[in-house]
mmCIF file of C-alpha atoms in Angstrom:
data_model
loop_
_atom_site.group_PDB
_atom_site.id
_atom_site.type_symbol
_atom_site.label_atom_id
_atom_site.label_comp_id
_atom_site.label_asym_id
_atom_site.label_seq_id
_atom_site.Cartn_x
_atom_site.Cartn_y
_atom_site.Cartn_z
ATOM 1 C CA MET A 23 14.052 -15.136 -12.915
ATOM 2 C CA ILE A 24 10.487 -13.925 -12.387
ATOM 3 C CA GLN A 25 8.149 -14.490 -15.331
ATOM 4 C CA LEU A 26 4.996 -12.371 -15.069
ATOM 5 C CA MET A 27 1.833 -14.048 -16.328
ATOM 6 C CA SER A 28 -0.838 -11.466 -15.568
ATOM 7 C CA VAL A 29 -1.564 -8.474 -13.357
ATOM 8 C CA ASN A 30 -5.184 -7.805 -12.405
ATOM 9 C CA PHE A 31 -7.118 -5.219 -10.432
ATOM 10 C CA ASP A 32 -10.392 -6.503 -9.003
ATOM 11 C CA ASP A 33 -12.584 -3.467 -8.415
ATOM 12 C CA TYR A 34 -15.620 -4.452 -6.326
ATOM 13 C CA ILE A 35 -16.588 -7.381 -8.585
ATOM 14 C CA PRO A 36 -20.000 -8.828 -7.618
ATOM 15 C CA ASN A 37 -20.011 -12.591 -7.012
ATOM 16 C CA TRP A 38 -16.237 -12.837 -7.498
ATOM 17 C CA ARG A 39 -14.851 -16.352 -7.042
ATOM 18 C CA THR A 40 -12.137 -18.708 -8.214
ATOM 19 C CA GLN A 41 -12.616 -22.449 -8.424
ATOM 20 C CA LEU A 42 -10.815 -24.910 -6.173
ATOM 21 C CA GLU A 43 -7.694 -26.075 -7.992
ATOM 22 C CA THR A 44 -4.010 -26.771 -7.522
ATOM 23 C CA ILE A 45 -2.354 -23.736 -9.086
ATOM 24 C CA GLU A 46 0.682 -24.021 -11.361
ATOM 25 C CA TYR A 47 1.899 -20.501 -10.665
ATOM 26 C CA ASN A 48 2.591 -18.157 -7.746
ATOM 27 C CA VAL A 49 0.118 -15.459 -6.693
ATOM 28 C CA LEU A 50 0.714 -12.169 -4.903
ATOM 29 C CA VAL A 51 -2.483 -10.591 -3.556
ATOM 30 C CA VAL A 52 -2.618 -7.015 -2.224
ATOM 31 C CA VAL A 53 -5.978 -6.078 -0.662
ATOM 32 C CA ARG A 54 -6.974 -2.402 -0.825
ATOM 33 C CA GLU A 55 -10.553 -2.361 0.459
ATOM 34 C CA GLY A 56 -13.019 -4.812 1.947
ATOM 35 C CA LYS A 57 -12.435 -8.479 2.711
ATOM 36 C CA VAL A 58 -11.831 -11.562 0.574
ATOM 37 C CA ARG A 59 -12.011 -15.232 1.595
ATOM 38 C CA TYR A 60 -9.594 -17.913 0.426
ATOM 39 C CA ASP A 61 -9.356 -21.638 1.018
ATOM 40 C CA ILE A 62 -5.623 -22.397 1.156
ATOM 41 C CA ASN A 63 -4.835 -26.109 1.377
ATOM 42 C CA GLY A 64 -8.033 -26.675 3.336
ATOM 43 C CA GLU A 65 -7.643 -23.690 5.696
ATOM 44 C CA GLU A 66 -9.932 -20.662 5.531
ATOM 45 C CA ILE A 67 -8.012 -17.390 5.201
ATOM 46 C CA ILE A 68 -9.729 -13.996 5.474
ATOM 47 C CA ALA A 69 -7.703 -11.166 3.939
ATOM 48 C CA GLU A 70 -8.691 -7.552 4.484
ATOM 49 C CA LYS A 71 -7.521 -4.034 3.752
ATOM 50 C CA GLU A 72 -3.696 -3.682 3.833
ATOM 51 C CA ASP A 73 -3.102 -7.459 3.854
ATOM 52 C CA VAL A 74 -0.631 -8.981 1.391
ATOM 53 C CA LEU A 75 -0.786 -12.701 0.569
ATOM 54 C CA TYR A 76 1.835 -14.884 -1.091
ATOM 55 C CA ILE A 77 0.275 -18.072 -2.485
ATOM 56 C CA PRO A 78 2.981 -20.366 -3.877
ATOM 57 C CA GLN A 79 2.817 -22.726 -6.807
ATOM 58 C CA SER A 80 1.248 -26.155 -6.065
ATOM 59 C CA THR A 81 -1.121 -24.658 -3.463
ATOM 60 C CA ARG A 82 -4.668 -26.003 -3.543
ATOM 61 C CA ARG A 83 -6.655 -22.803 -3.581
ATOM 62 C CA SER A 84 -10.094 -21.333 -4.086
ATOM 63 C CA GLY A 85 -11.407 -17.846 -3.367
ATOM 64 C CA GLY A 86 -14.516 -15.744 -3.194
ATOM 65 C CA ASN A 87 -16.121 -12.628 -1.802
ATOM 66 C CA TRP A 88 -16.482 -12.582 1.974
ATOM 67 C CA LYS A 89 -20.117 -12.838 3.128
ATOM 68 C CA ASP A 90 -21.475 -11.538 -0.184
ATOM 69 C CA THR A 91 -19.500 -8.294 0.094
ATOM 70 C CA SER A 92 -17.165 -7.008 -2.616
ATOM 71 C CA HIS A 93 -13.576 -5.817 -2.373
ATOM 72 C CA GLN A 94 -10.670 -4.157 -4.156
ATOM 73 C CA LYS A 95 -7.392 -5.990 -4.639
ATOM 74 C CA HIS A 96 -4.366 -6.329 -6.893
ATOM 75 C CA THR A 97 -3.518 -9.869 -8.014
ATOM 76 C CA ILE A 98 -0.197 -10.736 -9.650
ATOM 77 C CA LEU A 99 0.359 -14.170 -11.200
ATOM 78 C CA PHE A 100 3.942 -15.216 -11.889
ATOM 79 C CA THR A 101 6.277 -18.179 -12.260
ATOM 80 C CA LEU A 102 9.908 -18.609 -11.273
ATOM 81 C CA ASP A 103 12.399 -19.812 -13.871
ATOM 82 C CA ARG A 104 15.063 -21.320 -11.648
ATOM 83 C CA GLN A 105 17.357 -24.295 -11.302
ATOM 84 C CA GLY A 106 18.055 -23.877 -7.583
ATOM 85 C CA PRO A 107 17.278 -21.660 -4.586
ATOM 86 C CA THR A 108 16.534 -18.002 -5.279
ATOM 87 C CA GLY A 109 18.086 -16.785 -2.041
ATOM 88 C CA ILE A 110 14.722 -15.301 -1.038
ATOM 89 C CA PRO A 111 13.720 -17.272 2.084
ATOM 90 C CA PHE A 112 9.931 -17.015 1.856
ATOM 91 C CA VAL A 113 9.981 -17.921 -1.852
ATOM 92 C CA ASP A 114 12.334 -20.872 -1.377
ATOM 93 C CA ALA A 115 10.232 -22.144 1.548
ATOM 94 C CA GLY A 116 7.268 -22.519 -0.808
ATOM 95 C CA ARG A 117 4.747 -21.835 1.946
ATOM 96 C CA PHE A 118 1.694 -19.611 2.029
ATOM 97 C CA MET A 119 2.432 -16.308 3.772
ATOM 98 C CA LYS A 120 0.259 -13.432 5.009
ATOM 99 C CA PHE A 121 1.999 -10.077 5.458
ATOM 100 C CA ASN A 122 1.412 -6.595 6.819
ATOM 101 C CA LEU A 123 3.774 -4.021 5.342
ATOM 102 C CA SER A 124 4.892 -0.737 6.878
ATOM 103 C CA HIS A 125 4.697 1.127 3.556
ATOM 104 C CA ILE A 126 1.471 -0.315 2.171
ATOM 105 C CA GLN A 127 0.557 2.883 0.314
ATOM 106 C CA TYR A 128 3.821 2.633 -1.604
ATOM 107 C CA VAL A 129 2.981 -0.982 -2.478
ATOM 108 C CA TYR A 130 -0.409 0.144 -3.805
ATOM 109 C CA ARG A 131 1.286 2.641 -6.132
ATOM 110 C CA ARG A 132 3.762 0.066 -7.409
ATOM 111 C CA CYS A 133 0.915 -2.362 -8.113
ATOM 112 C CA GLU A 134 -0.955 0.374 -9.981
ATOM 113 C CA ARG A 135 2.110 1.122 -12.078
ATOM 114 C CA LEU A 136 2.709 -2.576 -12.767
ATOM 115 C CA TYR A 137 -0.913 -3.007 -13.867
ATOM 116 C CA GLU A 138 -0.695 -0.058 -16.251
ATOM 117 C CA GLU A 139 2.650 -1.118 -17.705
ATOM 118 C CA MET A 140 1.390 -4.660 -18.333
ATOM 119 C CA ARG A 141 -1.614 -3.306 -20.201
ATOM 120 C CA GLY A 142 0.333 -0.767 -22.234
ATOM 121 C CA GLY A 143 2.640 -1.049 -25.200
ATOM 122 C CA LYS A 144 5.385 1.406 -24.352
ATOM 123 C CA SER A 145 9.016 0.598 -25.018
ATOM 124 C CA TYR A 146 10.959 -1.282 -22.328
ATOM 125 C CA ARG A 147 7.704 -2.452 -20.775
ATOM 126 C CA THR A 148 9.082 -5.890 -19.914
ATOM 127 C CA LEU A 149 12.187 -4.449 -18.270
ATOM 128 C CA ILE A 150 10.161 -1.983 -16.186
ATOM 129 C CA CYS A 151 7.659 -4.655 -15.096
ATOM 130 C CA GLN A 152 10.479 -6.986 -14.062
ATOM 131 C CA GLY A 153 12.000 -4.197 -11.965
ATOM 132 C CA ILE A 154 8.735 -3.388 -10.191
ATOM 133 C CA MET A 155 8.030 -7.051 -9.459
ATOM 134 C CA GLN A 156 11.524 -7.649 -8.101
ATOM 135 C CA GLU A 157 11.116 -4.603 -5.874
ATOM 136 C CA LEU A 158 7.830 -5.950 -4.464
ATOM 137 C CA ILE A 159 9.360 -9.347 -3.720
ATOM 138 C CA GLY A 160 12.377 -7.661 -2.135
ATOM 139 C CA MET A 161 10.142 -5.537 0.101
ATOM 140 C CA LEU A 162 8.345 -8.644 1.354
ATOM 141 C CA ALA A 163 11.637 -10.406 2.058
ATOM 142 C CA ARG A 164 12.979 -7.376 3.940
ATOM 143 C CA GLU A 165 9.810 -7.115 6.023
ATOM 144 C CA LEU A 166 10.216 -10.711 7.174
ATOM 145 C CA GLU A 167 13.758 -9.984 8.317
ATOM 146 C CA LYS A 168 12.556 -7.385 10.818
ATOM 147 C CA ASN A 169 12.400 -8.393 14.437
ATOM 148 C CA GLU A 170 8.947 -9.353 15.657
ATOM 149 C CA LEU A 171 7.303 -6.363 17.280
ATOM 150 C CA ALA A 172 5.717 -6.765 20.685
ATOM 151 C CA PRO A 173 1.897 -6.659 20.345
ATOM 152 C CA SER A 174 1.764 -3.653 22.667
ATOM 153 C CA LYS A 175 4.054 -1.653 20.374
ATOM 154 C CA ARG A 176 1.956 -2.482 17.325
ATOM 155 C CA ASN A 177 -1.219 -1.505 19.186
ATOM 156 C CA TYR A 178 0.276 1.802 20.320
ATOM 157 C CA ALA A 179 1.456 2.620 16.792
ATOM 158 C CA ASP A 180 -1.915 1.653 15.313
ATOM 159 C CA THR A 181 -3.673 3.925 17.816
ATOM 160 C CA ILE A 182 -1.534 6.854 16.709
ATOM 161 C CA LYS A 183 -2.008 5.999 13.041
ATOM 162 C CA SER A 184 -5.795 5.828 13.408
ATOM 163 C CA TYR A 185 -5.806 9.234 15.051
ATOM 164 C CA LEU A 186 -3.668 10.715 12.258
ATOM 165 C CA VAL A 187 -5.937 9.261 9.564
ATOM 166 C CA GLU A 188 -8.968 10.808 11.272
ATOM 167 C CA HIS A 189 -7.389 14.186 12.094
ATOM 168 C CA TYR A 190 -4.686 14.805 9.459
ATOM 169 C CA ARG A 191 -6.316 18.075 8.368
ATOM 170 C CA GLU A 192 -5.952 19.449 11.889
ATOM 171 C CA PRO A 193 -2.791 20.722 13.639
ATOM 172 C CA ILE A 194 -0.972 17.690 15.041
ATOM 173 C CA GLU A 195 1.064 17.894 18.237
ATOM 174 C CA ILE A 196 3.317 15.092 19.446
ATOM 175 C CA ASP A 197 2.145 15.755 23.022
ATOM 176 C CA ARG A 198 -1.410 14.929 21.973
ATOM 177 C CA LEU A 199 -0.297 11.695 20.286
ATOM 178 C CA ALA A 200 1.679 10.712 23.387
ATOM 179 C CA LYS A 201 -1.383 11.152 25.599
ATOM 180 C CA LEU A 202 -3.317 8.711 23.408
ATOM 181 C CA ILE A 203 -0.996 5.897 24.498
ATOM 182 C CA HIS A 204 -0.040 7.320 27.923
ATOM 183 C CA ARG A 205 3.628 7.545 27.036
ATOM 184 C CA SER A 206 6.175 10.349 26.638
ATOM 185 C CA PRO A 207 6.294 12.399 23.417
ATOM 186 C CA SER A 208 9.773 11.107 22.545
ATOM 187 C CA TYR A 209 8.646 7.498 23.047
ATOM 188 C CA ALA A 210 5.513 8.004 20.923
ATOM 189 C CA ALA A 211 7.474 9.540 18.035
ATOM 190 C CA ALA A 212 10.230 6.905 18.152
ATOM 191 C CA LEU A 213 7.718 4.057 18.392
ATOM 192 C CA PHE A 214 5.707 5.238 15.397
ATOM 193 C CA LYS A 215 8.867 5.552 13.310
ATOM 194 C CA GLU A 216 10.008 2.082 14.386
ATOM 195 C CA VAL A 217 6.734 0.513 13.252
ATOM 196 C CA TYR A 218 5.926 2.581 10.163
ATOM 197 C CA GLY A 219 9.335 3.817 9.089
ATOM 198 C CA LEU A 220 8.600 7.537 9.305
ATOM 199 C CA SER A 221 7.724 10.152 11.882
ATOM 200 C CA PRO A 222 4.086 10.940 12.766
ATOM 201 C CA ILE A 223 4.431 14.450 11.314
ATOM 202 C CA ARG A 224 5.846 13.175 8.027
ATOM 203 C CA TYR A 225 3.017 10.651 7.844
ATOM 204 C CA MET A 226 0.511 13.463 8.391
ATOM 205 C CA HIS A 227 2.038 15.450 5.527
ATOM 206 C CA GLN A 228 1.906 12.404 3.274
ATOM 207 C CA LEU A 229 -1.795 11.974 4.003
ATOM 208 C CA ARG A 230 -2.380 15.631 3.216
ATOM 209 C CA VAL A 231 -0.378 15.573 -0.003
ATOM 210 C CA LEU A 232 -2.043 12.367 -1.176
ATOM 211 C CA GLU A 233 -5.435 13.970 -0.592
ATOM 212 C CA ALA A 234 -4.219 17.086 -2.404
ATOM 213 C CA CYS A 235 -3.338 14.964 -5.450
ATOM 214 C CA SER A 236 -6.865 13.579 -5.533
ATOM 215 C CA LEU A 237 -8.459 17.013 -5.116
ATOM 216 C CA LEU A 238 -6.270 18.549 -7.825
ATOM 217 C CA LEU A 239 -7.442 15.925 -10.296
ATOM 218 C CA HIS A 240 -11.029 15.368 -9.255
ATOM 219 C CA SER A 241 -12.369 18.663 -7.911
ATOM 220 C CA ASP A 242 -12.737 22.253 -9.056
ATOM 221 C CA MET A 243 -11.102 23.605 -5.896
ATOM 222 C CA THR A 244 -8.333 26.138 -6.375
ATOM 223 C CA ILE A 245 -4.849 25.391 -5.097
ATOM 224 C CA ALA A 246 -5.298 27.985 -2.347
ATOM 225 C CA HIS A 247 -8.608 26.414 -1.346
ATOM 226 C CA ILE A 248 -7.056 22.934 -1.249
ATOM 227 C CA ALA A 249 -4.175 24.217 0.875
ATOM 228 C CA HIS A 250 -6.564 25.782 3.392
ATOM 229 C CA TYR A 251 -8.844 22.722 3.387
ATOM 230 C CA LEU A 252 -5.898 20.484 4.271
ATOM 231 C CA GLY A 253 -4.718 22.669 7.132
ATOM 232 C CA TYR A 254 -2.022 24.680 5.316
ATOM 233 C CA TYR A 255 -3.006 28.243 6.067
ATOM 234 C CA ASP A 256 0.094 29.536 4.278
ATOM 235 C CA THR A 257 -0.297 28.585 0.595
ATOM 236 C CA SER A 258 3.409 29.005 -0.073
ATOM 237 C CA TYR A 259 4.136 26.455 2.663
ATOM 238 C CA PHE A 260 1.695 24.046 0.999
ATOM 239 C CA TYR A 261 3.584 24.499 -2.277
ATOM 240 C CA ARG A 262 6.859 23.663 -0.521
ATOM 241 C CA MET A 263 5.469 20.564 1.190
ATOM 242 C CA PHE A 264 3.790 19.314 -1.985
ATOM 243 C CA LYS A 265 7.001 19.662 -3.974
ATOM 244 C CA LYS A 266 9.047 18.097 -1.180
ATOM 245 C CA HIS A 267 6.934 14.942 -1.276
ATOM 246 C CA THR A 268 6.169 14.663 -5.000
ATOM 247 C CA GLY A 269 9.041 16.493 -6.660
ATOM 248 C CA LEU A 270 6.500 18.642 -8.510
ATOM 249 C CA SER A 271 4.539 21.805 -7.907
ATOM 250 C CA PRO A 272 0.742 21.353 -7.714
ATOM 251 C CA SER A 273 0.370 22.927 -11.171
ATOM 252 C CA ASP A 274 3.043 20.694 -12.698
ATOM 253 C CA TYR A 275 1.432 17.636 -11.138
ATOM 254 C CA VAL A 276 -1.880 18.399 -12.862
ATOM 255 C CA GLN A 277 -0.229 19.067 -16.218
ATOM 256 C CA GLN A 278 2.060 16.015 -16.418
ATOM 257 C CA ASP A 279 1.026 13.224 -18.776
ATOM 258 C CA ASP A 280 1.439 10.323 -16.347
ATOM 259 C CA ARG A 281 -0.081 11.183 -12.975
ATOM 260 C CA SER A 282 -0.562 7.595 -11.828
ATOM 261 C CA ASP A 283 2.814 7.019 -10.254
ATOM 262 C CA ILE A 284 3.098 9.076 -7.090
ATOM 263 C CA SER A 285 5.160 6.410 -5.348
ATOM 264 C CA MET A 286 7.769 8.992 -4.411
ATOM 265 C CA LEU A 287 5.332 10.070 -1.705
ATOM 266 C CA PHE A 288 6.112 6.944 0.240
ATOM 267 C CA THR A 289 9.837 6.461 -0.091
#
């Protein structure tokens, strides 16, 4: 049974550091921005954006900002109340692990929700937090079960992803993505889905909808303006895509009480 101790969000803390000590708990670290340096049992570990670290109990650990820069990360401290093996290989091994996850944006949202639930006083808080934490551990275990990808495949997929992140507001054609890696369109689409779990076009829409959520909350742009800005020249089509990914219309999204959990974007 997982026993949560604390859930923290370090938001560009100047001079952040932790002292060198042998920890009596497990730590899950999810880096969102920047870099952070750890000393793990005498080995220097640099974690950066999209990295996930599992630091098991009894690890001798210290940490600090990397080269006087700051960072953003989620940190979850927990213990395991158990008499025998958990059945989760990386937990039972008791070794430090560094992960890259296919659905890192989804992990960010779950960490945000966990942080808010731990700080709140709503009913069934403990039950909800246990569920979120078990899901995160399960996702890490599942990721480790995947076959090791050839470095070339990862590089090809990362090339496509970088292009999508830079150009998601523009019309995206599979032929163009294929030319980036000098492969066929069918290969490029299948490869991206193998690595990231979704098609390039679906990923593009997720980037657009995520940006739309931010603009709806933090700008004075109209819905029609946001749609056009994000490359949806038919506002009704934008409405359909937004609802497909969030389950809500843009107006309903703005009006709902709890707008923090948009994890359905990344399922």
